[in-house]
mmCIF file of N, CA, C and O in Angstrom:
data_model
loop_
_atom_site.group_PDB
_atom_site.id
_atom_site.type_symbol
_atom_site.label_atom_id
_atom_site.label_comp_id
_atom_site.label_asym_id
_atom_site.label_seq_id
_atom_site.Cartn_x
_atom_site.Cartn_y
_atom_site.Cartn_z
ATOM 1 N N MET A 1 -62.232 40.076 -7.605
ATOM 2 C CA MET A 1 -60.905 40.411 -8.070
ATOM 3 C C MET A 1 -59.971 39.232 -7.827
ATOM 4 O O MET A 1 -59.882 38.700 -6.722
ATOM 5 N N LYS A 2 -59.270 38.807 -8.886
ATOM 6 C CA LYS A 2 -58.368 37.663 -8.781
ATOM 7 C C LYS A 2 -57.051 38.082 -8.127
ATOM 8 O O LYS A 2 -56.570 39.180 -8.337
ATOM 9 N N PRO A 3 -56.462 37.177 -7.349
ATOM 10 C CA PRO A 3 -55.139 37.498 -6.790
ATOM 11 C C PRO A 3 -54.087 37.485 -7.894
ATOM 12 O O PRO A 3 -54.155 36.720 -8.851
ATOM 13 N N HIS A 4 -53.117 38.353 -7.769
ATOM 14 C CA HIS A 4 -52.042 38.435 -8.755
ATOM 15 C C HIS A 4 -50.897 37.541 -8.322
ATOM 16 O O HIS A 4 -50.432 37.609 -7.192
ATOM 17 N N HIS A 5 -50.477 36.675 -9.224
ATOM 18 C CA HIS A 5 -49.361 35.770 -8.952
ATOM 19 C C HIS A 5 -48.221 36.110 -9.893
ATOM 20 O O HIS A 5 -48.431 36.436 -11.051
ATOM 21 N N TRP A 6 -47.003 35.993 -9.392
ATOM 22 C CA TRP A 6 -45.837 36.192 -10.227
ATOM 23 C C TRP A 6 -45.614 34.908 -11.028
ATOM 24 O O TRP A 6 -45.661 33.821 -10.473
ATOM 25 N N PRO A 7 -45.339 35.010 -12.317
ATOM 26 C CA PRO A 7 -45.005 33.808 -13.089
ATOM 27 C C PRO A 7 -43.711 33.181 -12.552
ATOM 28 O O PRO A 7 -42.764 33.898 -12.202
ATOM 29 N N TRP A 8 -43.660 31.861 -12.481
ATOM 30 C CA TRP A 8 -42.478 31.204 -11.912
ATOM 31 C C TRP A 8 -41.249 31.446 -12.779
ATOM 32 O O TRP A 8 -40.134 31.499 -12.275
ATOM 33 N N THR A 9 -41.455 31.627 -14.086
ATOM 34 C CA THR A 9 -40.311 31.916 -14.952
ATOM 35 C C THR A 9 -39.716 33.285 -14.633
ATOM 36 O O THR A 9 -38.499 33.471 -14.696
ATOM 37 N N PHE A 10 -40.573 34.243 -14.280
ATOM 38 C CA PHE A 10 -40.080 35.559 -13.871
ATOM 39 C C PHE A 10 -39.246 35.438 -12.595
ATOM 40 O O PHE A 10 -38.181 36.044 -12.481
ATOM 41 N N LEU A 11 -39.710 34.641 -11.657
ATOM 42 C CA LEU A 11 -38.976 34.472 -10.403
ATOM 43 C C LEU A 11 -37.631 33.782 -10.629
ATOM 44 O O LEU A 11 -36.610 34.193 -10.065
ATOM 45 N N VAL A 12 -37.625 32.748 -11.454
ATOM 46 C CA VAL A 12 -36.385 32.005 -11.709
ATOM 47 C C VAL A 12 -35.364 32.889 -12.420
ATOM 48 O O VAL A 12 -34.201 32.972 -12.006
ATOM 49 N N PHE A 13 -35.793 33.578 -13.469
ATOM 50 C CA PHE A 13 -34.846 34.404 -14.217
ATOM 51 C C PHE A 13 -34.432 35.648 -13.442
ATOM 52 O O PHE A 13 -33.326 36.157 -13.623
ATOM 53 N N SER A 14 -35.290 36.141 -12.563
ATOM 54 C CA SER A 14 -34.880 37.258 -11.705
ATOM 55 C C SER A 14 -33.819 36.805 -10.714
ATOM 56 O O SER A 14 -32.851 37.542 -10.446
ATOM 57 N N PHE A 15 -33.968 35.605 -10.179
ATOM 58 C CA PHE A 15 -32.948 35.056 -9.283
ATOM 59 C C PHE A 15 -31.627 34.861 -10.026
ATOM 60 O O PHE A 15 -30.556 35.230 -9.517
ATOM 61 N N LEU A 16 -31.692 34.296 -11.228
ATOM 62 C CA LEU A 16 -30.471 34.092 -12.016
ATOM 63 C C LEU A 16 -29.827 35.423 -12.392
ATOM 64 O O LEU A 16 -28.598 35.561 -12.367
ATOM 65 N N GLY A 17 -30.643 36.406 -12.744
ATOM 66 C CA GLY A 17 -30.109 37.722 -13.067
ATOM 67 C C GLY A 17 -29.457 38.381 -11.863
ATOM 68 O O GLY A 17 -28.404 39.014 -11.991
ATOM 69 N N SER A 18 -30.057 38.221 -10.692
ATOM 70 C CA SER A 18 -29.460 38.768 -9.478
ATOM 71 C C SER A 18 -28.135 38.081 -9.155
ATOM 72 O O SER A 18 -27.165 38.735 -8.773
ATOM 73 N N ALA A 19 -28.109 36.767 -9.330
ATOM 74 C CA ALA A 19 -26.870 36.024 -9.076
ATOM 75 C C ALA A 19 -25.773 36.452 -10.049
ATOM 76 O O ALA A 19 -24.616 36.639 -9.651
ATOM 77 N N CYS A 20 -26.109 36.633 -11.321
ATOM 78 C CA CYS A 20 -25.122 37.078 -12.299
ATOM 79 C C CYS A 20 -24.639 38.493 -11.992
ATOM 80 O O CYS A 20 -23.451 38.798 -12.172
ATOM 81 N N THR A 21 -25.544 39.340 -11.506
ATOM 82 C CA THR A 21 -25.144 40.702 -11.158
ATOM 83 C C THR A 21 -24.158 40.699 -9.999
ATOM 84 O O THR A 21 -23.124 41.386 -10.040
ATOM 85 N N VAL A 22 -24.454 39.926 -8.976
ATOM 86 C CA VAL A 22 -23.560 39.851 -7.815
ATOM 87 C C VAL A 22 -22.203 39.285 -8.220
ATOM 88 O O VAL A 22 -21.154 39.816 -7.822
ATOM 89 N N MET A 23 -22.214 38.223 -9.026
ATOM 90 C CA MET A 23 -20.952 37.628 -9.452
ATOM 91 C C MET A 23 -20.184 38.563 -10.390
ATOM 92 O O MET A 23 -18.954 38.607 -10.356
ATOM 93 N N GLY A 24 -20.886 39.331 -11.217
ATOM 94 C CA GLY A 24 -20.219 40.289 -12.090
ATOM 95 C C GLY A 24 -19.551 41.403 -11.300
ATOM 96 O O GLY A 24 -18.421 41.803 -11.611
ATOM 97 N N ILE A 25 -20.229 41.893 -10.270
ATOM 98 C CA ILE A 25 -19.631 42.918 -9.409
ATOM 99 C C ILE A 25 -18.435 42.342 -8.667
ATOM 100 O O ILE A 25 -17.397 43.000 -8.532
ATOM 101 N N ALA A 26 -18.556 41.105 -8.214
ATOM 102 C CA ALA A 26 -17.426 40.462 -7.531
ATOM 103 C C ALA A 26 -16.252 40.260 -8.483
ATOM 104 O O ALA A 26 -15.091 40.414 -8.089
ATOM 105 N N ALA A 27 -16.536 39.949 -9.737
ATOM 106 C CA ALA A 27 -15.454 39.784 -10.717
ATOM 107 C C ALA A 27 -14.768 41.120 -10.996
ATOM 108 O O ALA A 27 -13.546 41.176 -11.126
ATOM 109 N N PHE A 28 -15.554 42.190 -11.090
ATOM 110 C CA PHE A 28 -14.964 43.523 -11.281
ATOM 111 C C PHE A 28 -14.099 43.926 -10.087
ATOM 112 O O PHE A 28 -13.076 44.585 -10.248
ATOM 113 N N ALA A 29 -14.530 43.552 -8.887
ATOM 114 C CA ALA A 29 -13.791 43.914 -7.676
ATOM 115 C C ALA A 29 -12.553 43.051 -7.469
ATOM 116 O O ALA A 29 -11.756 43.323 -6.581
ATOM 117 N N GLY A 30 -12.408 41.991 -8.250
ATOM 118 C CA GLY A 30 -11.242 41.122 -8.129
ATOM 119 C C GLY A 30 -11.385 40.046 -7.080
ATOM 120 O O GLY A 30 -10.400 39.399 -6.710
ATOM 121 N N LEU A 31 -12.606 39.832 -6.606
ATOM 122 C CA LEU A 31 -12.824 38.823 -5.573
ATOM 123 C C LEU A 31 -12.800 37.396 -6.112
ATOM 124 O O LEU A 31 -12.694 36.449 -5.342
ATOM 125 N N LEU A 32 -12.912 37.246 -7.418
ATOM 126 C CA LEU A 32 -12.962 35.912 -8.016
ATOM 127 C C LEU A 32 -11.651 35.527 -8.704
ATOM 128 O O LEU A 32 -11.589 34.533 -9.416
ATOM 129 N N ASP A 33 -10.602 36.321 -8.493
ATOM 130 C CA ASP A 33 -9.327 36.043 -9.153
ATOM 131 C C ASP A 33 -8.737 34.694 -8.744
ATOM 132 O O ASP A 33 -8.113 34.015 -9.550
ATOM 133 N N ASP A 34 -8.922 34.293 -7.504
ATOM 134 C CA ASP A 34 -8.373 33.028 -7.020
ATOM 135 C C ASP A 34 -9.266 31.831 -7.325
ATOM 136 O O ASP A 34 -8.837 30.694 -7.169
ATOM 137 N N VAL A 35 -10.491 32.080 -7.756
ATOM 138 C CA VAL A 35 -11.424 30.985 -8.026
ATOM 139 C C VAL A 35 -11.073 30.278 -9.330
ATOM 140 O O VAL A 35 -11.000 29.060 -9.383
ATOM 141 N N HIS A 36 -10.861 31.076 -10.392
ATOM 142 C CA HIS A 36 -10.550 30.507 -11.698
ATOM 143 C C HIS A 36 -9.801 31.561 -12.500
ATOM 144 O O HIS A 36 -10.128 32.749 -12.421
ATOM 145 N N PRO A 37 -8.827 31.159 -13.289
ATOM 146 C CA PRO A 37 -8.062 32.149 -14.064
ATOM 147 C C PRO A 37 -8.913 32.958 -15.051
ATOM 148 O O PRO A 37 -8.625 34.115 -15.319
ATOM 149 N N LEU A 38 -9.949 32.354 -15.597
ATOM 150 C CA LEU A 38 -10.800 33.087 -16.535
ATOM 151 C C LEU A 38 -11.567 34.214 -15.846
ATOM 152 O O LEU A 38 -11.912 35.209 -16.484
ATOM 153 N N LEU A 39 -11.857 34.062 -14.570
ATOM 154 C CA LEU A 39 -12.585 35.099 -13.850
ATOM 155 C C LEU A 39 -11.688 36.257 -13.436
ATOM 156 O O LEU A 39 -12.173 37.284 -12.973
ATOM 157 N N ALA A 40 -10.378 36.117 -13.610
ATOM 158 C CA ALA A 40 -9.446 37.208 -13.311
ATOM 159 C C ALA A 40 -9.430 38.248 -14.428
ATOM 160 O O ALA A 40 -8.976 39.361 -14.220
ATOM 161 N N ASP A 41 -9.936 37.908 -15.582
ATOM 162 C CA ASP A 41 -9.982 38.824 -16.719
ATOM 163 C C ASP A 41 -11.115 39.832 -16.507
ATOM 164 O O ASP A 41 -12.215 39.455 -16.097
ATOM 165 N N PRO A 42 -10.902 41.126 -16.791
ATOM 166 C CA PRO A 42 -11.967 42.114 -16.627
ATOM 167 C C PRO A 42 -13.180 41.864 -17.528
ATOM 168 O O PRO A 42 -14.293 42.264 -17.200
ATOM 169 N N MET A 43 -12.948 41.188 -18.644
ATOM 170 C CA MET A 43 -14.075 40.890 -19.543
ATOM 171 C C MET A 43 -15.042 39.886 -18.926
ATOM 172 O O MET A 43 -16.192 39.797 -19.351
ATOM 173 N N ALA A 44 -14.619 39.128 -17.924
ATOM 174 C CA ALA A 44 -15.519 38.188 -17.254
ATOM 175 C C ALA A 44 -16.626 38.945 -16.535
ATOM 176 O O ALA A 44 -17.790 38.529 -16.552
ATOM 177 N N GLY A 45 -16.280 40.060 -15.903
ATOM 178 C CA GLY A 45 -17.290 40.872 -15.230
ATOM 179 C C GLY A 45 -18.294 41.441 -16.213
ATOM 180 O O GLY A 45 -19.501 41.459 -15.940
ATOM 181 N N ILE A 46 -17.812 41.898 -17.364
ATOM 182 C CA ILE A 46 -18.715 42.438 -18.380
ATOM 183 C C ILE A 46 -19.633 41.332 -18.904
ATOM 184 O O ILE A 46 -20.830 41.547 -19.087
ATOM 185 N N GLY A 47 -19.081 40.149 -19.127
ATOM 186 C CA GLY A 47 -19.901 39.029 -19.589
ATOM 187 C C GLY A 47 -20.981 38.652 -18.588
ATOM 188 O O GLY A 47 -22.110 38.345 -18.978
ATOM 189 N N LEU A 48 -20.647 38.687 -17.313
ATOM 190 C CA LEU A 48 -21.645 38.352 -16.294
ATOM 191 C C LEU A 48 -22.724 39.430 -16.192
ATOM 192 O O LEU A 48 -23.905 39.122 -15.999
ATOM 193 N N ILE A 49 -22.349 40.693 -16.334
ATOM 194 C CA ILE A 49 -23.340 41.768 -16.289
ATOM 195 C C ILE A 49 -24.263 41.696 -17.508
ATOM 196 O O ILE A 49 -25.482 41.874 -17.386
ATOM 197 N N VAL A 50 -23.706 41.395 -18.674
ATOM 198 C CA VAL A 50 -24.530 41.241 -19.879
ATOM 199 C C VAL A 50 -25.467 40.044 -19.727
ATOM 200 O O VAL A 50 -26.640 40.106 -20.125
ATOM 201 N N SER A 51 -24.983 38.977 -19.136
ATOM 202 C CA SER A 51 -25.840 37.810 -18.884
ATOM 203 C C SER A 51 -26.954 38.156 -17.903
ATOM 204 O O SER A 51 -28.090 37.676 -18.040
ATOM 205 N N ALA A 52 -26.652 38.986 -16.915
ATOM 206 C CA ALA A 52 -27.677 39.404 -15.955
ATOM 207 C C ALA A 52 -28.766 40.212 -16.652
ATOM 208 O O ALA A 52 -29.964 40.000 -16.402
ATOM 209 N N ILE A 53 -28.378 41.112 -17.541
ATOM 210 C CA ILE A 53 -29.367 41.903 -18.278
ATOM 211 C C ILE A 53 -30.240 40.992 -19.134
ATOM 212 O O ILE A 53 -31.464 41.162 -19.185
ATOM 213 N N ALA A 54 -29.618 40.003 -19.773
ATOM 214 C CA ALA A 54 -30.386 39.058 -20.589
ATOM 215 C C ALA A 54 -31.364 38.254 -19.735
ATOM 216 O O ALA A 54 -32.498 38.012 -20.150
ATOM 217 N N CYS A 55 -30.945 37.852 -18.542
ATOM 218 C CA CYS A 55 -31.845 37.106 -17.650
ATOM 219 C C CYS A 55 -33.022 37.970 -17.206
ATOM 220 O O CYS A 55 -34.164 37.504 -17.169
ATOM 221 N N PHE A 56 -32.748 39.226 -16.861
ATOM 222 C CA PHE A 56 -33.837 40.117 -16.445
ATOM 223 C C PHE A 56 -34.824 40.359 -17.582
ATOM 224 O O PHE A 56 -36.046 40.360 -17.365
ATOM 225 N N LEU A 57 -34.336 40.543 -18.788
ATOM 226 C CA LEU A 57 -35.233 40.746 -19.929
ATOM 227 C C LEU A 57 -36.018 39.481 -20.262
ATOM 228 O O LEU A 57 -37.197 39.549 -20.620
ATOM 229 N N THR A 58 -35.375 38.332 -20.139
ATOM 230 C CA THR A 58 -36.066 37.065 -20.382
ATOM 231 C C THR A 58 -37.157 36.841 -19.344
ATOM 232 O O THR A 58 -38.245 36.355 -19.660
ATOM 233 N N GLY A 59 -36.895 37.205 -18.093
ATOM 234 C CA GLY A 59 -37.901 37.062 -17.052
ATOM 235 C C GLY A 59 -39.025 38.067 -17.173
ATOM 236 O O GLY A 59 -40.157 37.800 -16.758
ATOM 237 N N ALA A 60 -38.748 39.238 -17.742
ATOM 238 C CA ALA A 60 -39.783 40.260 -17.880
ATOM 239 C C ALA A 60 -40.811 39.892 -18.944
ATOM 240 O O ALA A 60 -41.973 40.307 -18.853
ATOM 241 N N PHE A 61 -40.425 39.116 -19.928
ATOM 242 C CA PHE A 61 -41.345 38.766 -21.014
ATOM 243 C C PHE A 61 -42.596 38.029 -20.523
ATOM 244 O O PHE A 61 -43.714 38.448 -20.833
ATOM 245 N N PRO A 62 -42.478 36.950 -19.716
ATOM 246 C CA PRO A 62 -43.708 36.298 -19.232
ATOM 247 C C PRO A 62 -44.495 37.172 -18.273
ATOM 248 O O PRO A 62 -45.725 37.070 -18.191
ATOM 249 N N LEU A 63 -43.809 38.061 -17.554
ATOM 250 C CA LEU A 63 -44.516 38.967 -16.650
ATOM 251 C C LEU A 63 -45.399 39.923 -17.437
ATOM 252 O O LEU A 63 -46.561 40.152 -17.081
ATOM 253 N N VAL A 64 -44.878 40.466 -18.527
ATOM 254 C CA VAL A 64 -45.665 41.366 -19.371
ATOM 255 C C VAL A 64 -46.835 40.623 -20.002
ATOM 256 O O VAL A 64 -47.963 41.141 -20.048
ATOM 257 N N LEU A 65 -46.603 39.397 -20.453
ATOM 258 C CA LEU A 65 -47.702 38.608 -21.025
ATOM 259 C C LEU A 65 -48.783 38.323 -19.993
ATOM 260 O O LEU A 65 -49.978 38.379 -20.304
ATOM 261 N N ARG A 66 -48.396 38.031 -18.754
ATOM 262 C CA ARG A 66 -49.376 37.788 -17.698
ATOM 263 C C ARG A 66 -50.192 39.049 -17.424
ATOM 264 O O ARG A 66 -51.407 38.992 -17.257
ATOM 265 N N ARG A 67 -49.524 40.195 -17.347
ATOM 266 C CA ARG A 67 -50.235 41.462 -17.092
ATOM 267 C C ARG A 67 -51.198 41.791 -18.227
ATOM 268 O O ARG A 67 -52.316 42.271 -17.976
ATOM 269 N N LEU A 68 -50.789 41.557 -19.462
ATOM 270 C CA LEU A 68 -51.695 41.815 -20.590
ATOM 271 C C LEU A 68 -52.887 40.869 -20.554
ATOM 272 O O LEU A 68 -54.021 41.274 -20.854
ATOM 273 N N ALA A 69 -52.665 39.623 -20.192
ATOM 274 C CA ALA A 69 -53.764 38.665 -20.103
ATOM 275 C C ALA A 69 -54.728 39.051 -18.986
ATOM 276 O O ALA A 69 -55.956 38.921 -19.141
ATOM 277 N N GLU A 70 -54.200 39.536 -17.859
ATOM 278 C CA GLU A 70 -55.070 39.951 -16.764
ATOM 279 C C GLU A 70 -55.866 41.182 -17.148
ATOM 280 O O GLU A 70 -57.017 41.334 -16.726
ATOM 281 N N ARG A 71 -55.263 42.063 -17.922
ATOM 282 C CA ARG A 71 -55.973 43.276 -18.340
ATOM 283 C C ARG A 71 -57.137 42.948 -19.267
ATOM 284 O O ARG A 71 -58.194 43.587 -19.209
ATOM 285 N N GLU A 72 -56.974 41.923 -20.094
ATOM 286 C CA GLU A 72 -58.042 41.519 -20.998
ATOM 287 C C GLU A 72 -59.097 40.669 -20.323
ATOM 288 O O GLU A 72 -60.133 40.370 -20.875
ATOM 289 N N GLY A 73 -58.807 40.217 -19.107
ATOM 290 C CA GLY A 73 -59.780 39.423 -18.366
ATOM 291 C C GLY A 73 -59.657 37.936 -18.591
ATOM 292 O O GLY A 73 -60.570 37.179 -18.274
ATOM 293 N N ALA A 74 -58.545 37.493 -19.117
ATOM 294 C CA ALA A 74 -58.361 36.062 -19.379
ATOM 295 C C ALA A 74 -58.017 35.314 -18.110
ATOM 296 O O ALA A 74 -57.548 35.806 -17.152
#
């Protein structure tokens, strides 16, 4: 039985998605208002959350391909 490894792209995009999620929650809470004027807008939090979802979906794609390849025995 081969050991299962996480694809590095999954790890990178999961980290980026987590970072975007944390920053989006911080933007919604108003913690980033003093950092930059654009982050004081409520739409900045929505943009960061949408970016986080995109990162998670982008990272899931190579993970699914790896699992399908392992199932076929490649």
